[in-house]
């Protein structure tokens, strides 16, 4: 017998992390955003954060996107320009 994934719990954890990141960015600015601060503010383990994102910019981008009215997927042009 296999267990079903705990998608509700996983989403709540992701939401806590993104809310913490959003609050840190709002209060202190993007340059102050660190994994340690997110861990402290969200109460989520560092390993859990790295299970979902590989770096701080990914977290910041997703946190920003959660604040948009409509989801935004940046176009993949293959080039910064």
Short mmCIF file of C-alpha atoms in Angstrom, two decimals:
data_model
loop_
_atom_site.label_atom_id
_atom_site.label_comp_id
_atom_site.label_asym_id
_atom_site.label_seq_id
_atom_site.Cartn_x
_atom_site.Cartn_y
_atom_site.Cartn_z
CA UNK A 1 0.00 0.00 0.00
CA UNK A 2 1.45 3.38 -1.02
CA UNK A 3 0.68 6.63 0.70
CA UNK A 4 -0.81 9.55 -1.17
CA UNK A 5 1.35 12.68 -1.20
CA UNK A 6 0.45 15.28 1.38
CA UNK A 7 -0.22 17.98 -1.20
CA UNK A 8 -2.20 20.16 1.20
CA UNK A 9 0.58 20.13 3.78
CA UNK A 10 3.23 20.71 1.11
CA UNK A 11 1.32 23.71 -0.24
CA UNK A 12 0.91 25.18 3.25
CA UNK A 13 4.65 24.85 3.81
CA UNK A 14 5.43 26.50 0.46
CA UNK A 15 2.98 29.29 1.30
CA UNK A 16 4.69 29.89 4.67
CA UNK A 17 8.08 30.13 2.98
CA UNK A 18 6.83 32.52 0.29
CA UNK A 19 4.99 34.66 2.85
CA UNK A 20 8.17 34.91 4.94
CA UNK A 21 10.22 35.85 1.87
CA UNK A 22 7.65 38.46 0.84
CA UNK A 23 7.68 39.99 4.32
CA UNK A 24 11.48 40.11 4.47
CA UNK A 25 11.70 41.73 1.04
CA UNK A 26 9.00 44.26 1.96
CA UNK A 27 10.64 45.17 5.27
CA UNK A 28 14.34 44.98 4.44
CA UNK A 29 14.70 44.78 0.67
CA UNK A 30 15.79 42.01 -1.67
CA UNK A 31 19.49 42.27 -0.83
CA UNK A 32 18.69 41.33 2.77
CA UNK A 33 16.88 38.12 1.81
CA UNK A 34 18.77 35.02 2.93
CA UNK A 35 17.85 31.40 3.50
CA UNK A 36 18.68 31.85 7.20
CA UNK A 37 16.16 34.69 7.51
CA UNK A 38 13.50 32.67 5.70
CA UNK A 39 14.16 29.70 8.01
CA UNK A 40 13.86 31.92 11.08
CA UNK A 41 10.72 33.75 9.96
CA UNK A 42 8.86 30.76 8.48
CA UNK A 43 9.89 28.08 10.97
CA UNK A 44 10.59 25.72 8.07
CA UNK A 45 13.78 23.66 7.93
CA UNK A 46 16.54 24.69 5.54
CA UNK A 47 16.44 21.25 3.90
CA UNK A 48 12.74 21.68 3.16
CA UNK A 49 13.38 25.01 1.48
CA UNK A 50 16.11 23.50 -0.69
CA UNK A 51 13.78 20.63 -1.57
CA UNK A 52 11.55 23.14 -3.39
CA UNK A 53 14.00 25.82 -4.60
CA UNK A 54 17.70 25.83 -5.43
CA UNK A 55 18.52 29.45 -4.58
CA UNK A 56 17.25 32.70 -3.07
CA UNK A 57 16.44 34.35 -6.44
CA UNK A 58 14.04 31.50 -7.26
CA UNK A 59 12.23 32.01 -3.96
CA UNK A 60 12.10 35.77 -4.48
CA UNK A 61 10.71 35.41 -8.01
CA UNK A 62 7.99 33.00 -6.91
CA UNK A 63 7.15 35.21 -3.91
CA UNK A 64 6.83 38.16 -6.29
CA UNK A 65 4.63 36.15 -8.63
CA UNK A 66 2.28 35.25 -5.78
CA UNK A 67 1.64 38.96 -5.32
CA UNK A 68 0.53 39.43 -8.94
CA UNK A 69 -3.16 39.37 -9.79
CA UNK A 70 -2.59 36.94 -12.64
CA UNK A 71 0.25 34.43 -12.85
CA UNK A 72 3.12 35.58 -15.04
CA UNK A 73 5.46 33.33 -16.97
CA UNK A 74 8.36 35.33 -18.33
CA UNK A 75 9.00 34.52 -21.98
CA UNK A 76 12.00 32.28 -22.63
CA UNK A 77 13.87 34.21 -25.29
CA UNK A 78 17.13 32.38 -24.63
CA UNK A 79 18.87 35.69 -24.05
CA UNK A 80 18.79 38.39 -21.40
CA UNK A 81 18.40 41.04 -24.07
#
